[in-house]
PDB file of C-alpha atoms in Angstrom:
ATOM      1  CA  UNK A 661     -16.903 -11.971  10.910  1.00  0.00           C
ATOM      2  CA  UNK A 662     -13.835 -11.114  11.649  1.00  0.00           C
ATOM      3  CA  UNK A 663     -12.088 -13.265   8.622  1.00  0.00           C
ATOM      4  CA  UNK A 664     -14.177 -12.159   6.212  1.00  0.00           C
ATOM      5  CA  UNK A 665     -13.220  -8.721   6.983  1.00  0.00           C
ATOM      6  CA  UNK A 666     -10.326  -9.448   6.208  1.00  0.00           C
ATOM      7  CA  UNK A 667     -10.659 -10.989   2.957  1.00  0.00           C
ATOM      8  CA  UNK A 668     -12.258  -8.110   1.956  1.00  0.00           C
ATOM      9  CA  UNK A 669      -8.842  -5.358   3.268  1.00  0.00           C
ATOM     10  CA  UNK A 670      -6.769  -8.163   0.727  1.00  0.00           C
ATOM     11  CA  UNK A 671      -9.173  -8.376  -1.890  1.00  0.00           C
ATOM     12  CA  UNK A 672      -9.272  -3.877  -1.648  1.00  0.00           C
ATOM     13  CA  UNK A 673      -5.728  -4.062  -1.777  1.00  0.00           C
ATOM     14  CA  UNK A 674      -5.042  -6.468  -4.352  1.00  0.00           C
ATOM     15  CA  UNK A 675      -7.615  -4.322  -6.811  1.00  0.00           C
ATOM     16  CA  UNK A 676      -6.002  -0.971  -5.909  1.00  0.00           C
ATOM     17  CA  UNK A 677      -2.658  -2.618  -6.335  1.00  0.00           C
ATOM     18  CA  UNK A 678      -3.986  -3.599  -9.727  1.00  0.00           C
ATOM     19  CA  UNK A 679      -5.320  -0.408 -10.754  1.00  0.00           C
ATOM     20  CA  UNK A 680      -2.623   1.137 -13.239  1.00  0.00           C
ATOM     21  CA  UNK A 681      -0.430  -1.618 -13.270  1.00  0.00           C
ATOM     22  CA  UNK A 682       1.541   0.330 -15.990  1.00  0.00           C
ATOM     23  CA  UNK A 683       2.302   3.469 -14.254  1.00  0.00           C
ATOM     24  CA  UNK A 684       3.931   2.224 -11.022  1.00  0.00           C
ATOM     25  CA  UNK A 685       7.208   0.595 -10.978  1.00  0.00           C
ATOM     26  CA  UNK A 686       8.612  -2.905 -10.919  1.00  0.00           C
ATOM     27  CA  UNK A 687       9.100  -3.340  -7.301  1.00  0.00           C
ATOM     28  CA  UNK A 688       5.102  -2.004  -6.631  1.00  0.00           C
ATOM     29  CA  UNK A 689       4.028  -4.846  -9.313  1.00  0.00           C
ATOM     30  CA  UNK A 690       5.505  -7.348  -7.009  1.00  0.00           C
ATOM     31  CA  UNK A 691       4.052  -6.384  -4.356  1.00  0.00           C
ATOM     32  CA  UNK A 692       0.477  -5.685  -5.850  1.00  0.00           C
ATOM     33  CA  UNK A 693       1.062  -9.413  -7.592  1.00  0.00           C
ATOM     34  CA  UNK A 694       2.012 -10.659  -4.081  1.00  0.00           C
ATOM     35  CA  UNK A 695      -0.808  -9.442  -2.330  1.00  0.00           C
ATOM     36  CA  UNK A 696      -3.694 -11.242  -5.039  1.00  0.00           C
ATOM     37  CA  UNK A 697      -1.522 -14.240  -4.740  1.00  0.00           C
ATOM     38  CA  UNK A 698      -2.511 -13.696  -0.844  1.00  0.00           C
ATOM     39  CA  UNK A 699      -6.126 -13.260  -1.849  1.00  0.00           C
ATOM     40  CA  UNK A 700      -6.388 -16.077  -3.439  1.00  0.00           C
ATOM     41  CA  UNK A 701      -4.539 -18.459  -1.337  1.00  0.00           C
ATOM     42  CA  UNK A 702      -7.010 -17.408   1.546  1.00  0.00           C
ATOM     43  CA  UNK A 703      -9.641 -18.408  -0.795  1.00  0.00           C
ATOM     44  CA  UNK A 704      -8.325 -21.860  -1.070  1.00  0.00           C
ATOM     45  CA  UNK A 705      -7.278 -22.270   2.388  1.00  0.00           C
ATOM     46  CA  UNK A 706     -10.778 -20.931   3.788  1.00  0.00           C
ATOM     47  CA  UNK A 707     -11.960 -23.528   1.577  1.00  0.00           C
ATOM     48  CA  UNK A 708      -9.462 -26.211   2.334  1.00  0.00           C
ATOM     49  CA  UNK A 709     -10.305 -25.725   5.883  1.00  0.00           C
ATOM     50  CA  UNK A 710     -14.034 -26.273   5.256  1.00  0.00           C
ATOM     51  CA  UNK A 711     -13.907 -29.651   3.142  1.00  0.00           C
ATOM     52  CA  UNK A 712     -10.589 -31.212   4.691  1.00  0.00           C
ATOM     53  CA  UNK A 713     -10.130 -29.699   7.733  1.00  0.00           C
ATOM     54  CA  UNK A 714      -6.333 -28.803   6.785  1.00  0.00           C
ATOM     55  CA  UNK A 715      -4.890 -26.362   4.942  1.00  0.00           C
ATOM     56  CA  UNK A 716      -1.405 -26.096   6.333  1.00  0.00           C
ATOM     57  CA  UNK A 717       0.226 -27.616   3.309  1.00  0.00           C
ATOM     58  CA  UNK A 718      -1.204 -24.963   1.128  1.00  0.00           C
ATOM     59  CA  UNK A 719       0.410 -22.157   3.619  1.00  0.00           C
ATOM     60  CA  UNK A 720       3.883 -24.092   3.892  1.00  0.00           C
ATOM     61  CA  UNK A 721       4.160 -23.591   0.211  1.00  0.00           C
ATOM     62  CA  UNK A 722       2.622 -20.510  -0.195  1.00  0.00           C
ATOM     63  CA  UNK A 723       5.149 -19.548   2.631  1.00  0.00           C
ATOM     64  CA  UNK A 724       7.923 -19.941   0.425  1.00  0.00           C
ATOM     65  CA  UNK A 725       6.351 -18.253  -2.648  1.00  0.00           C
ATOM     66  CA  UNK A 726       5.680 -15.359  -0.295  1.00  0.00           C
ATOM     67  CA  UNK A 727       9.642 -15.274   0.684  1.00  0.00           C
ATOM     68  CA  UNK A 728      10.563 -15.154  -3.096  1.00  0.00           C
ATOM     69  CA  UNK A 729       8.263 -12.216  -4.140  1.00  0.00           C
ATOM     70  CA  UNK A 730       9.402 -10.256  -1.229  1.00  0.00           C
ATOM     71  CA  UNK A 731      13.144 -11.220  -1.864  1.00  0.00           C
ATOM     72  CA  UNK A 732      12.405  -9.829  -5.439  1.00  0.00           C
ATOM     73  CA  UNK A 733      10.641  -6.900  -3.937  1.00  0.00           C
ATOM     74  CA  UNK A 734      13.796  -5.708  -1.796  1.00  0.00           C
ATOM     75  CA  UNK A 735      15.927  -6.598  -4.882  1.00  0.00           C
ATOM     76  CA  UNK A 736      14.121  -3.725  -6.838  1.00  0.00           C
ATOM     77  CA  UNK A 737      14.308  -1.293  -3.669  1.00  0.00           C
ATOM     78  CA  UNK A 738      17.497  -1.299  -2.065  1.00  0.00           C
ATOM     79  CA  UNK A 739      20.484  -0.482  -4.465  1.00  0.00           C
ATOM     80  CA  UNK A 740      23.083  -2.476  -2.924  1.00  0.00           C
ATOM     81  CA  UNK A 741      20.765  -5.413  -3.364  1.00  0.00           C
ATOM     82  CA  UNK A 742      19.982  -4.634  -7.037  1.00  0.00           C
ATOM     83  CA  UNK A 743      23.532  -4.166  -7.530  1.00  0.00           C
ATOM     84  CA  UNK A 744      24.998  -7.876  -6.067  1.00  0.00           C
ATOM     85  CA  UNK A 745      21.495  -9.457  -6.326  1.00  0.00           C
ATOM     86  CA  UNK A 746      21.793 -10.199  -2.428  1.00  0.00           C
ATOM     87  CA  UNK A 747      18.292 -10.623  -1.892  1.00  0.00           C
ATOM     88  CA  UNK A 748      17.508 -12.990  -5.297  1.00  0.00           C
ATOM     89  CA  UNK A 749      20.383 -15.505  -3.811  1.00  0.00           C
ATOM     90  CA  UNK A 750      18.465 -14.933  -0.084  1.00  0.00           C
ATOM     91  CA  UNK A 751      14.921 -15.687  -1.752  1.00  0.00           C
ATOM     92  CA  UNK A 752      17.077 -18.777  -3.926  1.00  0.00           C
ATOM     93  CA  UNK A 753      18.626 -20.165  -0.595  1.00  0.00           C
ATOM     94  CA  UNK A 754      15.582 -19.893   2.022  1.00  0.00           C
ATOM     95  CA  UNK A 755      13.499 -21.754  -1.386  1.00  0.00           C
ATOM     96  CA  UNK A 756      16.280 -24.514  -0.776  1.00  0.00           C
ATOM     97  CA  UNK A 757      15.859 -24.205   3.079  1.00  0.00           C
ATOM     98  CA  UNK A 758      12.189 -24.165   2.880  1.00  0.00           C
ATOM     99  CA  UNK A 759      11.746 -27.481   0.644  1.00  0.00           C
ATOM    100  CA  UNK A 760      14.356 -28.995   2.879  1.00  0.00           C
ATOM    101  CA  UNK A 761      12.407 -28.770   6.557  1.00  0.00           C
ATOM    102  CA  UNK A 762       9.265 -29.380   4.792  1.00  0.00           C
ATOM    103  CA  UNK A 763      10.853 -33.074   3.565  1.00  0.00           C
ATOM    104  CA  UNK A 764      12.675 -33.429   6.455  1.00  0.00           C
ATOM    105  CA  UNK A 765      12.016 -31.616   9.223  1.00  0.00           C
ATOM    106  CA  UNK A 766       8.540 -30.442   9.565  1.00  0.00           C
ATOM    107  CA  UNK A 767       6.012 -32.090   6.590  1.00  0.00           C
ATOM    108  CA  UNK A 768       3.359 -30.497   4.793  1.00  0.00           C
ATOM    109  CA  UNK A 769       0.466 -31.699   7.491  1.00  0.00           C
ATOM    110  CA  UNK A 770       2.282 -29.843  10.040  1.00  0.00           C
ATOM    111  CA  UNK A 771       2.902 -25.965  10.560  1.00  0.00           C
ATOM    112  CA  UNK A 772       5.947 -24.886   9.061  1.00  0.00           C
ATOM    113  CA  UNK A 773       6.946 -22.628  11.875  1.00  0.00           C
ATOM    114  CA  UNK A 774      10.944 -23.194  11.133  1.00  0.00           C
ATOM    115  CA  UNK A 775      11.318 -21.126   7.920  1.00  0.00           C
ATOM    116  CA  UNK A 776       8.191 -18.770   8.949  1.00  0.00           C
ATOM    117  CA  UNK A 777      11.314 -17.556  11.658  1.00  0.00           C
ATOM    118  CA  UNK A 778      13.621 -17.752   9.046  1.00  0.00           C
ATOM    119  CA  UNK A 779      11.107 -15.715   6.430  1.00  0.00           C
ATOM    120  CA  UNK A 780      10.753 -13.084   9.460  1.00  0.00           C
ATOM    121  CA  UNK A 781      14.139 -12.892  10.338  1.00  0.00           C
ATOM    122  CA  UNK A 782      15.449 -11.956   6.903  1.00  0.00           C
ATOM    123  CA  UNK A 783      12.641  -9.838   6.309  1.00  0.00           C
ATOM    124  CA  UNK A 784      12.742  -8.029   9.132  1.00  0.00           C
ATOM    125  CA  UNK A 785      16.315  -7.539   8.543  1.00  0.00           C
ATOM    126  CA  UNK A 786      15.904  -6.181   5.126  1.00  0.00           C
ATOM    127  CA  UNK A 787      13.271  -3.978   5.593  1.00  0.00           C
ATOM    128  CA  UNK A 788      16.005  -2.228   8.819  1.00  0.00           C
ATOM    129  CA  UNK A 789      18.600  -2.049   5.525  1.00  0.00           C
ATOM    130  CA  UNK A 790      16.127  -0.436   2.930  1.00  0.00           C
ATOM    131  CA  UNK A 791      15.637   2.109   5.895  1.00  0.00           C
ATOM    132  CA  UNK A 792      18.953   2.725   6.423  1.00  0.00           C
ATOM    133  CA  UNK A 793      20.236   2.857   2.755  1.00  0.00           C
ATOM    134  CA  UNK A 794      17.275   5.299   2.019  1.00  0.00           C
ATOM    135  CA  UNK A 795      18.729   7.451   5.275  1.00  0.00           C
ATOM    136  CA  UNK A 796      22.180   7.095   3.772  1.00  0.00           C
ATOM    137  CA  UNK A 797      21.608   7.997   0.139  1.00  0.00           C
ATOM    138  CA  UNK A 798      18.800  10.134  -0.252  1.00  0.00           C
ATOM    139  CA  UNK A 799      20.045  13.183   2.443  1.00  0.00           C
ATOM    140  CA  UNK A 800      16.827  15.392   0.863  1.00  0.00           C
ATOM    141  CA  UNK A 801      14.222  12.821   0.357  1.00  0.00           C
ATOM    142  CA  UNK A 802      10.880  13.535   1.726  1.00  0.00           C
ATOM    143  CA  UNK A 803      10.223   9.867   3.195  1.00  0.00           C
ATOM    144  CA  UNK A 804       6.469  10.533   3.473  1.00  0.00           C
ATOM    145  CA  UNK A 805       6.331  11.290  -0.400  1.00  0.00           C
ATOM    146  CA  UNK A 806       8.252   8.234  -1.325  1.00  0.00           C
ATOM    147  CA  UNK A 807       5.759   4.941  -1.932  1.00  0.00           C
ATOM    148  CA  UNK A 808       8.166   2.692  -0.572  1.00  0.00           C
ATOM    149  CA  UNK A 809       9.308   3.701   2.751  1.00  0.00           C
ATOM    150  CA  UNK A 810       5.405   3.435   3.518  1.00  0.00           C
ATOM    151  CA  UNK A 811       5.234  -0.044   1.836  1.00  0.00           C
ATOM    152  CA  UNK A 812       8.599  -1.335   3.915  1.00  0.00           C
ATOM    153  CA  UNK A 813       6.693   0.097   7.226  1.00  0.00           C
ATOM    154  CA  UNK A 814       3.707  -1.466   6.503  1.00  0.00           C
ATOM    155  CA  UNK A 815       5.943  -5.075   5.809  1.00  0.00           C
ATOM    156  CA  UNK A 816       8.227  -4.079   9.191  1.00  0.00           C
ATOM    157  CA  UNK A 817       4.391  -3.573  11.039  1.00  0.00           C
ATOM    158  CA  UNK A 818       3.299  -7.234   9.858  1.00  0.00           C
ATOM    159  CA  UNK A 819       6.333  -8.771  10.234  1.00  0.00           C
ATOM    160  CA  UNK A 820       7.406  -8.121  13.958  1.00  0.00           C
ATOM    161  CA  UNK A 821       4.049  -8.355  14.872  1.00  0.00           C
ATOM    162  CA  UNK A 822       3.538 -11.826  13.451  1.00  0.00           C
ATOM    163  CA  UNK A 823       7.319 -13.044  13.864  1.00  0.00           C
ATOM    164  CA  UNK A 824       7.479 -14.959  17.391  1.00  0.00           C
ATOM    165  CA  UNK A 825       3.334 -15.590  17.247  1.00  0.00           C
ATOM    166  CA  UNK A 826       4.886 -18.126  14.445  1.00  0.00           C
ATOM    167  CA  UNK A 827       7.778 -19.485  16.639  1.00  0.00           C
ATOM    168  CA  UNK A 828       4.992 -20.255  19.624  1.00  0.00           C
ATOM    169  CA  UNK A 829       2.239 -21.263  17.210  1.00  0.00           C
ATOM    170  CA  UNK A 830       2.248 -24.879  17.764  1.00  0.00           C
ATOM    171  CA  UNK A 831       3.139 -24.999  21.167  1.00  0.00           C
ATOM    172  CA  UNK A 832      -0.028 -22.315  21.836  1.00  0.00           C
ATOM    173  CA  UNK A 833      -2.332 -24.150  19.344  1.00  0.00           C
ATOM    174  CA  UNK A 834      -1.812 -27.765  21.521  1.00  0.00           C
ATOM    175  CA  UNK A 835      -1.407 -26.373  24.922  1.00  0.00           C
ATOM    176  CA  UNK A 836      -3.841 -23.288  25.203  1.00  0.00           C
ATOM    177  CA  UNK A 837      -6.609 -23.899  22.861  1.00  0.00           C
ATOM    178  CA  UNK A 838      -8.216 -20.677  24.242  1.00  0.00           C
ATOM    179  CA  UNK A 839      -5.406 -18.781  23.584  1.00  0.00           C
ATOM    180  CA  UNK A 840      -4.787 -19.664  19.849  1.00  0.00           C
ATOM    181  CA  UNK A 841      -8.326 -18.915  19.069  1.00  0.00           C
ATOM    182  CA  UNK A 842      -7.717 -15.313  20.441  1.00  0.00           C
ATOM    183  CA  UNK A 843      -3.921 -15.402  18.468  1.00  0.00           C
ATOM    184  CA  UNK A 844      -5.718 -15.801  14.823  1.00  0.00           C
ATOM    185  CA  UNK A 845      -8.279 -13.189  15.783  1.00  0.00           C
ATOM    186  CA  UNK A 846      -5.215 -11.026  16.645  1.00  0.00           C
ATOM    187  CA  UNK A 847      -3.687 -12.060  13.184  1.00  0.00           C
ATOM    188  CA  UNK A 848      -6.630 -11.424  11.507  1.00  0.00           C
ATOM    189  CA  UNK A 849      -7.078  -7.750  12.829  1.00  0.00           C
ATOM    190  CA  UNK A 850      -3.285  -6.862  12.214  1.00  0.00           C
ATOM    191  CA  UNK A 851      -3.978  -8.265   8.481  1.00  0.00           C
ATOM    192  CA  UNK A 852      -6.641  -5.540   7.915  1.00  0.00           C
ATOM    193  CA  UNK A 853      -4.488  -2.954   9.288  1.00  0.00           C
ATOM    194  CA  UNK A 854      -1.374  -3.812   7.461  1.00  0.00           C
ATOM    195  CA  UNK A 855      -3.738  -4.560   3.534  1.00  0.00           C
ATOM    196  CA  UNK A 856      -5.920  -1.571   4.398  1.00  0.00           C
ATOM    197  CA  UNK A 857      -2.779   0.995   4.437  1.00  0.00           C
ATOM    198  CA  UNK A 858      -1.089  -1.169   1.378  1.00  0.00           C
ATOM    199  CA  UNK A 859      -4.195  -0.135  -0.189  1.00  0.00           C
ATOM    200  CA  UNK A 860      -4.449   3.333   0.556  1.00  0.00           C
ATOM    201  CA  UNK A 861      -0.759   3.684  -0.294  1.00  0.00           C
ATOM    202  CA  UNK A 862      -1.558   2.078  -3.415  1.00  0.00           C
ATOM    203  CA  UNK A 863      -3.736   4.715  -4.353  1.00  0.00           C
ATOM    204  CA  UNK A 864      -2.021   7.582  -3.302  1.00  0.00           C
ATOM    205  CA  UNK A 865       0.699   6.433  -5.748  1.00  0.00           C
ATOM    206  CA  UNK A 866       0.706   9.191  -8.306  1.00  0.00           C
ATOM    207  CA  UNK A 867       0.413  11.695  -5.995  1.00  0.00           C
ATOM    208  CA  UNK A 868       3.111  10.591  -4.098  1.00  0.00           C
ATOM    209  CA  UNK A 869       5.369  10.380  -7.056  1.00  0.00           C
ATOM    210  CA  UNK A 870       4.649  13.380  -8.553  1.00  0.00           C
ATOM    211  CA  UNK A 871       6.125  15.528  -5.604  1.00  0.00           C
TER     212      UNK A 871
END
């Protein structure tokens, strides 16, 4: 029940990220375009895991799609970023890093757990840098009217939630079955929080841009 409640917080927030496409800006495409790439590789892994009873080779390279969209995402964001195009050479090298453990360090049958702490790491740590650039430049801006220090909350939320349940994955999944059952329920309900407020920031958009 659980899952499908889910799908249904990415599939809201995927639509409401949809909704205007033309009035928001770049970086709150990418996201929107991120999330119903989510949506529908859930769909095919739900599906994969029905039929072949594996879908972590679909999530090790949606993994690394993920990484690039969010690189691009910051890129748009933070202005020292846009300015150097730090985080398009980040997304460019952890694409390298990422094809390299999955040929020769962990393969598409197994959970890619290496770059999932590599994805967190630099995520996390440019999501700390949009907040502090934001501090830094913008002495009068009203954070709670600006879409995108809600969007990088909601991506810090997911992401240091999620970032050593990835690191301990595998070890969890083969040595307490129990427990990893009760870890993707936990994943599951932190997923509806964190598309359920992408959503509702979504569509509080305009407002927030008009102030």
């Amino acid at each position: 029940m659980t899952h499908y409640i889910y799908l249904f917080a990415l599939l809201l927030a995927g639509i409401s990220g949809v909704y205007k496409f033309r009035q928001k800006d770049l970086a709150t495409n990418i996201l929107a375009i991120l999330i119903c790439c989510a949506f529908i590789n859930e769909c095919a892994a739900f599906y994969m895991a029905i039929k072949y009873h594996n879908n972590l080779a679909l999530y090790a390279i949606y993994s690394i799609i993920e990484f690039i969209m969010l690189c691009l995402y910051f890129n748009n964001v933070v202005d020292v970023f846009k300015k150097n195009n730090f985080a398009i050479f980040l997304g460019i090298s952890g694409t390298i890093l990422g094809i390299l453990n999955l040929v020769f360090l962990q393969h598409l049958a197994s959970l890619s757990s290496f770059f999932l702490l590599f994805e967190g790491v630099s995520v996390i740590g440019m999501s700390l840098f949009a907040f502090f650039r934001m501090l830094l430049k913008y002495d009068s801006l009203r954070l709670y009217t600006y879409p995108h220090f809600w969007f990088i909350s909601i991506i810090l939320f997911f992401w240091n939630i999620t970032f050593l349940t990835w690191g301990l994955y595998e070890y969890i999944t083969q040595q307490l079955l129990p427990s990893a059952l009760n870890i993707n329920r936990i994943l599951e309900v932190v997923g509806i929080i964190t598309y359920c407020a992408m959503a509702s920031v979504f569509l509080l958009y305009p407002k927030m841009t008009r102030k």
